[in-house]
mmCIF file of C-alpha atoms in Angstrom:
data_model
loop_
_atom_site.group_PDB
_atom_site.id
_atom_site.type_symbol
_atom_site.label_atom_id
_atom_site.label_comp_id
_atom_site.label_asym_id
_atom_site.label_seq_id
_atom_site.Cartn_x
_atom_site.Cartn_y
_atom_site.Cartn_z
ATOM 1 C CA UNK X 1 90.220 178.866 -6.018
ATOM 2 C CA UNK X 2 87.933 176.237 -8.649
ATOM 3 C CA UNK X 3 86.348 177.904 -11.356
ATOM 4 C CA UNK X 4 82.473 178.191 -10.860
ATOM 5 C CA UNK X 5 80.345 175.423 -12.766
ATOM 6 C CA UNK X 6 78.541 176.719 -16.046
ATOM 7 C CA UNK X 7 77.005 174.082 -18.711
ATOM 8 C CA UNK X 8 79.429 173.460 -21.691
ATOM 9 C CA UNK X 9 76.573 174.287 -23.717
ATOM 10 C CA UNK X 10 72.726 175.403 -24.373
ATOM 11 C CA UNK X 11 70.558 175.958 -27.116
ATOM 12 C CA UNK X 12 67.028 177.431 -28.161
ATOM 13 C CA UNK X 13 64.759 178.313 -30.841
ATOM 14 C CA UNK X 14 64.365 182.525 -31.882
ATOM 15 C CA UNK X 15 62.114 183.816 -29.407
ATOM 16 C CA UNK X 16 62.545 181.829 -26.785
ATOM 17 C CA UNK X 17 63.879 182.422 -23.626
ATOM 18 C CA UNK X 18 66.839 179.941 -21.649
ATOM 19 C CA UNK X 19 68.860 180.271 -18.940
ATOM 20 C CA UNK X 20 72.200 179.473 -17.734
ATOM 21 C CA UNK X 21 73.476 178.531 -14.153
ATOM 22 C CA UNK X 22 76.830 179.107 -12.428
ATOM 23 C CA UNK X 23 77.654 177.425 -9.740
ATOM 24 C CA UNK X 24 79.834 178.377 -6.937
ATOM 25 C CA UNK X 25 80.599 178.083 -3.266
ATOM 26 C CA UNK X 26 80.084 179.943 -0.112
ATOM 27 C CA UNK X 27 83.969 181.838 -0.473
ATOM 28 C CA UNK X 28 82.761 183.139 -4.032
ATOM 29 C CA UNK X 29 79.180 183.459 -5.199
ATOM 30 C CA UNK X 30 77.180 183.146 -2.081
ATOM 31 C CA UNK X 31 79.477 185.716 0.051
ATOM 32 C CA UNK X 32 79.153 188.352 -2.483
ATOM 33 C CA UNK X 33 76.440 190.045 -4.733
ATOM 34 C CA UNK X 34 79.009 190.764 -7.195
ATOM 35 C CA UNK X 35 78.663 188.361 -9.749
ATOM 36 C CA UNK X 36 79.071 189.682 -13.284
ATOM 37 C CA UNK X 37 78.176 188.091 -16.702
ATOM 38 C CA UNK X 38 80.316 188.602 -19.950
ATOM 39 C CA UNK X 39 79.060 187.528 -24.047
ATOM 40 C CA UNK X 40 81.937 186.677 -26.423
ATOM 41 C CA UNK X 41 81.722 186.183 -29.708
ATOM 42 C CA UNK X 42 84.449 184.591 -31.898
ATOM 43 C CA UNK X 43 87.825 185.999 -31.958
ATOM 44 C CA UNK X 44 86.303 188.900 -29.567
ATOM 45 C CA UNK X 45 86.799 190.245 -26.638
ATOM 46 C CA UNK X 46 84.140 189.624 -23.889
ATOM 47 C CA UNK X 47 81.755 191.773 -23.031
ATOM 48 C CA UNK X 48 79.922 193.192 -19.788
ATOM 49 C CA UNK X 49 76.543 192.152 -19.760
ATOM 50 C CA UNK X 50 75.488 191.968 -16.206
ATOM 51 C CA UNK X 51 77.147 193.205 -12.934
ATOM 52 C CA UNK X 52 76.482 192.563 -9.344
ATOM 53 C CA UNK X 53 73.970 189.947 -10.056
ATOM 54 C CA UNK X 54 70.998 191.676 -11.791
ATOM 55 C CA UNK X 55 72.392 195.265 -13.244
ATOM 56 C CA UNK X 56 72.683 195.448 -16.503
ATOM 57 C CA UNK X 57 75.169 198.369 -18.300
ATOM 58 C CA UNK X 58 73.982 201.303 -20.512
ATOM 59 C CA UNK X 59 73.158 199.643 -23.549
ATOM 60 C CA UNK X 60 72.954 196.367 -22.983
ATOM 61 C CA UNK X 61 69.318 194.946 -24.032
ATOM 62 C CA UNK X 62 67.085 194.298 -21.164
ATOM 63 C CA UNK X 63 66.299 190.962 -22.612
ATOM 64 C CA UNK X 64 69.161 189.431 -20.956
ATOM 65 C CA UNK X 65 68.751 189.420 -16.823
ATOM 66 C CA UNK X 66 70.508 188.232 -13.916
ATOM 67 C CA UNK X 67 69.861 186.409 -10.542
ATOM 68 C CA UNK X 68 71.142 184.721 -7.718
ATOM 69 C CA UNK X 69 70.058 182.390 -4.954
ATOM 70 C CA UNK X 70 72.733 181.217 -2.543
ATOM 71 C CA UNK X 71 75.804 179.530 -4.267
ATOM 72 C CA UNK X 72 74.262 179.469 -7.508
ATOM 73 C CA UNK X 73 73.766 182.783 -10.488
ATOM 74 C CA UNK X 74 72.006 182.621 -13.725
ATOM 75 C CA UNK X 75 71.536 184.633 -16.642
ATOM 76 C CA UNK X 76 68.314 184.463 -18.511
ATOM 77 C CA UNK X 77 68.193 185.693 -22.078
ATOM 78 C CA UNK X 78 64.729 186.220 -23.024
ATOM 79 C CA UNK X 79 63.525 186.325 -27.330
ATOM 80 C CA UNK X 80 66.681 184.734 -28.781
ATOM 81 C CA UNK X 81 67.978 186.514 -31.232
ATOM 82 C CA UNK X 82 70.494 185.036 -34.082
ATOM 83 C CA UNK X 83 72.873 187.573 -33.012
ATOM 84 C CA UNK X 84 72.837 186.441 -28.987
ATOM 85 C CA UNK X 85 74.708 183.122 -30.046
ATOM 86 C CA UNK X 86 77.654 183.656 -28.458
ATOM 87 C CA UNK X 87 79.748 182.120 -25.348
ATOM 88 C CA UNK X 88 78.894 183.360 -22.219
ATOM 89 C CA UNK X 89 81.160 183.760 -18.973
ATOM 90 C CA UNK X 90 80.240 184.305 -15.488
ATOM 91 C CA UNK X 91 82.623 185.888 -12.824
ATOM 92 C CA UNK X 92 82.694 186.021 -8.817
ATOM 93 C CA UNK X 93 84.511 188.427 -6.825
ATOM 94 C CA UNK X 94 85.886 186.478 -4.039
ATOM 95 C CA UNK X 95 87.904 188.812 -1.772
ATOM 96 C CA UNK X 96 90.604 190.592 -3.362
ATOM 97 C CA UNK X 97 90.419 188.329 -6.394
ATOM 98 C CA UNK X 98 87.873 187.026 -9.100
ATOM 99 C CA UNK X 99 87.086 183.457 -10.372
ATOM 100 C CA UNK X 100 85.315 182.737 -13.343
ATOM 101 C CA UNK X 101 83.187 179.924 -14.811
ATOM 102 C CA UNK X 102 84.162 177.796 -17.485
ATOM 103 C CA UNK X 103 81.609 178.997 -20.089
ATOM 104 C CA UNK X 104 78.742 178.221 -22.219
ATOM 105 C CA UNK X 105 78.590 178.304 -25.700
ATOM 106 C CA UNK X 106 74.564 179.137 -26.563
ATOM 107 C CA UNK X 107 73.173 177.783 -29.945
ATOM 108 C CA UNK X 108 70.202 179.538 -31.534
ATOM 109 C CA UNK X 109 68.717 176.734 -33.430
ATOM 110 C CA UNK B 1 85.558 206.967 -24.794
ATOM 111 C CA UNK B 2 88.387 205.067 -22.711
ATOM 112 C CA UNK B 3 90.414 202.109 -24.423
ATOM 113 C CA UNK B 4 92.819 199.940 -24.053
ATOM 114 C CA UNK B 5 95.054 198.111 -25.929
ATOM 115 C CA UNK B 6 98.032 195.465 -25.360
ATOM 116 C CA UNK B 7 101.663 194.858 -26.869
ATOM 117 C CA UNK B 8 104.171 192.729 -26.490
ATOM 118 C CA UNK B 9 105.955 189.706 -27.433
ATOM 119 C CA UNK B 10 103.656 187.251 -29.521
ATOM 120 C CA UNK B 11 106.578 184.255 -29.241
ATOM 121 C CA UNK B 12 108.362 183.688 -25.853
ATOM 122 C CA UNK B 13 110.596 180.477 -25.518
ATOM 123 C CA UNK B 14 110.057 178.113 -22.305
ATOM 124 C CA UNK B 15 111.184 179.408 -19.251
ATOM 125 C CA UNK B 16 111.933 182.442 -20.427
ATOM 126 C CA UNK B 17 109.464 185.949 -18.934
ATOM 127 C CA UNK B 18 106.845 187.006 -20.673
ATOM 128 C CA UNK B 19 106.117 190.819 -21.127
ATOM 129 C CA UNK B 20 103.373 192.264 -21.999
ATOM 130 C CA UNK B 21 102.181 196.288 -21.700
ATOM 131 C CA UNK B 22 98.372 197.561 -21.937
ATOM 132 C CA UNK B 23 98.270 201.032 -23.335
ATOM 133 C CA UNK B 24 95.221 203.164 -21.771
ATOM 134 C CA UNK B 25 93.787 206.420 -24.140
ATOM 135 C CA UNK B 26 90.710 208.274 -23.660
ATOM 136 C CA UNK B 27 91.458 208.154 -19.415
ATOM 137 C CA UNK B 28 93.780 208.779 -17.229
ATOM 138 C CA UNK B 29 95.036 205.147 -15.616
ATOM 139 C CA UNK B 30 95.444 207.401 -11.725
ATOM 140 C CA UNK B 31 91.632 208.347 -12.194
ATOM 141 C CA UNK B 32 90.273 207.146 -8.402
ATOM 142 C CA UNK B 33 87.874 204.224 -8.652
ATOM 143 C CA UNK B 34 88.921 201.871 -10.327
ATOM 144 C CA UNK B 35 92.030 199.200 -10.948
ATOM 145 C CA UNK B 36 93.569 197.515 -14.003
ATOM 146 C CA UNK B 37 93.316 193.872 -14.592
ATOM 147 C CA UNK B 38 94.943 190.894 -16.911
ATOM 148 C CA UNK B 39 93.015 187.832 -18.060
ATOM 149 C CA UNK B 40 94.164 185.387 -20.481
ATOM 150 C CA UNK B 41 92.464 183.036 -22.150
ATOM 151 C CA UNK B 42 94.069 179.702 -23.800
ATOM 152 C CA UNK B 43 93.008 178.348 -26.861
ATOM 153 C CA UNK B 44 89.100 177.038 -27.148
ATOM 154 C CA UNK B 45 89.173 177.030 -23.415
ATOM 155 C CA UNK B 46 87.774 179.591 -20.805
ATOM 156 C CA UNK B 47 88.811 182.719 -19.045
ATOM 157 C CA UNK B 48 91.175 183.085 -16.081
ATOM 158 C CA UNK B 49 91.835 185.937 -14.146
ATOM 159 C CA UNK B 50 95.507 186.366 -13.483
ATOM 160 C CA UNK B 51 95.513 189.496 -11.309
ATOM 161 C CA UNK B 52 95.290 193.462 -10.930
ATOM 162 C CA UNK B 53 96.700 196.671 -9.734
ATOM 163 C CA UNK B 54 94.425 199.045 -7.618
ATOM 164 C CA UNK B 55 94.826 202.593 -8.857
ATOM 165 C CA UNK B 56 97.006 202.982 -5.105
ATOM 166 C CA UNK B 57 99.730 200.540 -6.762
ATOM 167 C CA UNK B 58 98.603 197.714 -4.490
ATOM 168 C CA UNK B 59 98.598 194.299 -6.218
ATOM 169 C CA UNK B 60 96.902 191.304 -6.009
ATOM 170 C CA UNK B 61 97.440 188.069 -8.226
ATOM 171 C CA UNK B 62 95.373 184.352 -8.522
ATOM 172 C CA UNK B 63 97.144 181.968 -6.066
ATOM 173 C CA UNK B 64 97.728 179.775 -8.582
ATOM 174 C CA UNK B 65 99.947 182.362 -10.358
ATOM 175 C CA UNK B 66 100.942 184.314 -7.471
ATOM 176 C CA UNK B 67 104.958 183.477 -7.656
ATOM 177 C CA UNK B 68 105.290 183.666 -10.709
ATOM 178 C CA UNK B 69 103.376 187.257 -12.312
ATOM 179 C CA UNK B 70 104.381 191.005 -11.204
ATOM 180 C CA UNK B 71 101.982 193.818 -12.761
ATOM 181 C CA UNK B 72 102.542 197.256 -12.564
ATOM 182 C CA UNK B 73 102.160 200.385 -13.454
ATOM 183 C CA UNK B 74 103.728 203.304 -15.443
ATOM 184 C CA UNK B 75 101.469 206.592 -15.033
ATOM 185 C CA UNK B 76 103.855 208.831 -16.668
ATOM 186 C CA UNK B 77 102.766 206.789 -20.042
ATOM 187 C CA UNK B 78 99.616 206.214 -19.112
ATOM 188 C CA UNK B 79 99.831 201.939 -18.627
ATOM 189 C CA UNK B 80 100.704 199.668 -16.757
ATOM 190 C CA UNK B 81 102.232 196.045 -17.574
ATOM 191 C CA UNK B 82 102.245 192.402 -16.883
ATOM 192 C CA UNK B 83 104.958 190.032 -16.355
ATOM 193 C CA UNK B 84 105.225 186.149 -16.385
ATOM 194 C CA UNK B 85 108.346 184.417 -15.466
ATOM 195 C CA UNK B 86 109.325 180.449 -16.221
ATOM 196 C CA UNK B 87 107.090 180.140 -18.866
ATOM 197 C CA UNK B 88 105.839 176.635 -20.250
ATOM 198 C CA UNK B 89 103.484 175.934 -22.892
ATOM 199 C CA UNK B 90 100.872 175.683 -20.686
ATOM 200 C CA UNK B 91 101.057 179.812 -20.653
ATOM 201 C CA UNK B 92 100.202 180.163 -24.549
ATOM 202 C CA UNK B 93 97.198 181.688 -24.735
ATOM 203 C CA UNK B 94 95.275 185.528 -25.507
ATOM 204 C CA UNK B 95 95.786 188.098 -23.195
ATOM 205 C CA UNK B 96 93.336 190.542 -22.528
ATOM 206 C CA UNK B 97 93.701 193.830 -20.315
ATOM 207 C CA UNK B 98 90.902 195.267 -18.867
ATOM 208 C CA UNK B 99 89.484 197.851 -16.262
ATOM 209 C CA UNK B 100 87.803 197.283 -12.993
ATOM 210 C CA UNK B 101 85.361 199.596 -11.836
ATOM 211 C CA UNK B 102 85.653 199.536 -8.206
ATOM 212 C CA UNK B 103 82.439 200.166 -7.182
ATOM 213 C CA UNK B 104 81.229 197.606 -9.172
ATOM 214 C CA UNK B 105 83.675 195.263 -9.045
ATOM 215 C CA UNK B 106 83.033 194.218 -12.686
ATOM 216 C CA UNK B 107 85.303 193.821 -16.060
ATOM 217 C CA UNK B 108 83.636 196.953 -17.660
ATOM 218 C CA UNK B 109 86.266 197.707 -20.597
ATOM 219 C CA UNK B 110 88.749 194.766 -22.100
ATOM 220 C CA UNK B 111 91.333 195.500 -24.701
ATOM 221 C CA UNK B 112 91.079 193.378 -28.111
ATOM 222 C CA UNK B 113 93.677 190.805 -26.581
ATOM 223 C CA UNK B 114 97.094 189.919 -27.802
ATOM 224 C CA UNK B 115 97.977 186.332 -28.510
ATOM 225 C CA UNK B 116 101.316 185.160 -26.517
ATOM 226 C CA UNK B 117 102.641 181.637 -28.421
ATOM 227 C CA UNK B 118 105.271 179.570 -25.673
ATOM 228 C CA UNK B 119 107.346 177.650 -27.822
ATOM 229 C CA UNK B 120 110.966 177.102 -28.826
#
C-alpha cells in the first residue's frame, strides 16, 4: 500500500485558479470513485473538502472542485484567496482501507 | 454538533504500548453508518491512516501496522481507543481521531489531534 503521488508544492497569484494531481494505481484511485480531498492549515486539523471525487460538503466554497480520470484525481481551486494557502491531502479508499498522498503545501504569492 | 477529542499519554518510552482514547460528544459512537478511524501524522511530514472500527466492532488496520495496533471500542462511554505496541521513535508523531461516514467513505469530522513523543 504506497501513498498516492501529490506535488510537494504549488503556488499562484490571488485570483487565479491551479490545480493539484494525485496519483495512484489501479488497487486505489482508479477502482474506486471515492477519493476525498482534505485542507490543513498549521497546527490544525485537516479538513473535508471534497468526497468521492467531485462532492463538495455543506459549506465548503464551490471554488474548490474535484475530478478524476483513471489512476489520477485533482483538485482545482479556482480565485485564490490568501486564506486558501494551506496544505492539501488527498485520500483513496482502497478496499477496506485508505491511502493517502503525501501532500502539497499551496503558496498564494 | 458531533466532536471528538483524544487523550492519552503525550511521552511513551521505546518499546513500550502506546494508548490513546478518542472521546465522542454531540453523537452516539453505535449510531449505524458510519465507523471511527485513527490517523497520525509525524512531524512536517504527511498523513497516514492507521486503521478503524466499523460501528459492528469489526476492525481493519494498514498492513504496514497491522501486528502491531488493536482499536476498539467502549460504547458504554461513548469512545473507543487505539493501541500501539513496541514502539520506536519512528511512532512520534500527532494523532488524530476521526469519523467515517460510510456512505461516503470520507474523513468527515477529525478531533484536534494529540501529540504522542517516543523517547526515553
Amino acid at each position: 500500500q504506497s501513498a498516492l503521488t501529490q506535488p510537494a508544492s504549488v503556488s499562484g497569484s490571488p485570483g487565479q485558479s491551479i490545480t493539484i494531481s494525485c496519483t495512484g494505481t489501479s488497487s486505489d484511485v482508479g477502482s474506486y470513485n471515492l477519493v476525498s480531498w482534505y485542507q490543513q492549515h498549521p497546527g490544525k486539523a485537516p479538513k473535508l473538502m471534497i468526497y468521492e471525487g467531485s462532492k463538495r460538503p455543506s459549506g465548503v466554497s464551490n471554488r474548490f472542485s474535484g475530478s478524476k480520470s483513471g489512476n489520477t484525481a485533482s483538485l482545482t481551486i479556482s480565485g485564490l484567496q490568501a486564506e486558501d494557502e494551506a496544505d492539501y491531502y488527498c485520500c483513496s479508499y482502497a478496499g477496506s482501507s485508505w491511502v493517502f498522498g503525501g501532500g502539497t503545501k499551496l503558496t498564494v504569492l | 454538533q458531533l466532536q471528538l477529542q483524544e487523550s492519552g499519554s503525550g511521552l511513551v518510552k521505546p518499546s513500550q504500548t502506546l494508548s490513546l482514547t478518542c472521546a465522542v460528544s454531540g453523537g452516539s459512537i453505535s449510531s449505524g453508518g458510519y465507523s471511527w478511524s485513527w490517523i497520525r501524522q509525524p512531524p512536517g511530514k504527511g498523513l497516514e491512516w492507521i486503521g478503524y472500527i466499523y460501528h459492528s466492532g469489526s476492525t481493519y488496520y494498514n498492513p504496514s501496522l497491522k501486528s502491531r495496533v488493536t482499536i476498539s471500542v467502549d460504547r458504554s462511554k461513548n469512545q473507543f481507543s487505539l493501541k500501539l505496541s513496541s514502539v520506536t521513535a519512528a511512532d512520534t508523531a500527532v494523532y488524530y481521531c476521526a469519523r467515517v461516514q460510510s456512505t461516503i467513505y470520507a474523513f468527515d469530522i477529525w478531533g484536534q489531534g494529540t501529540m504522542v513523543t517516543v523517547s526515553s
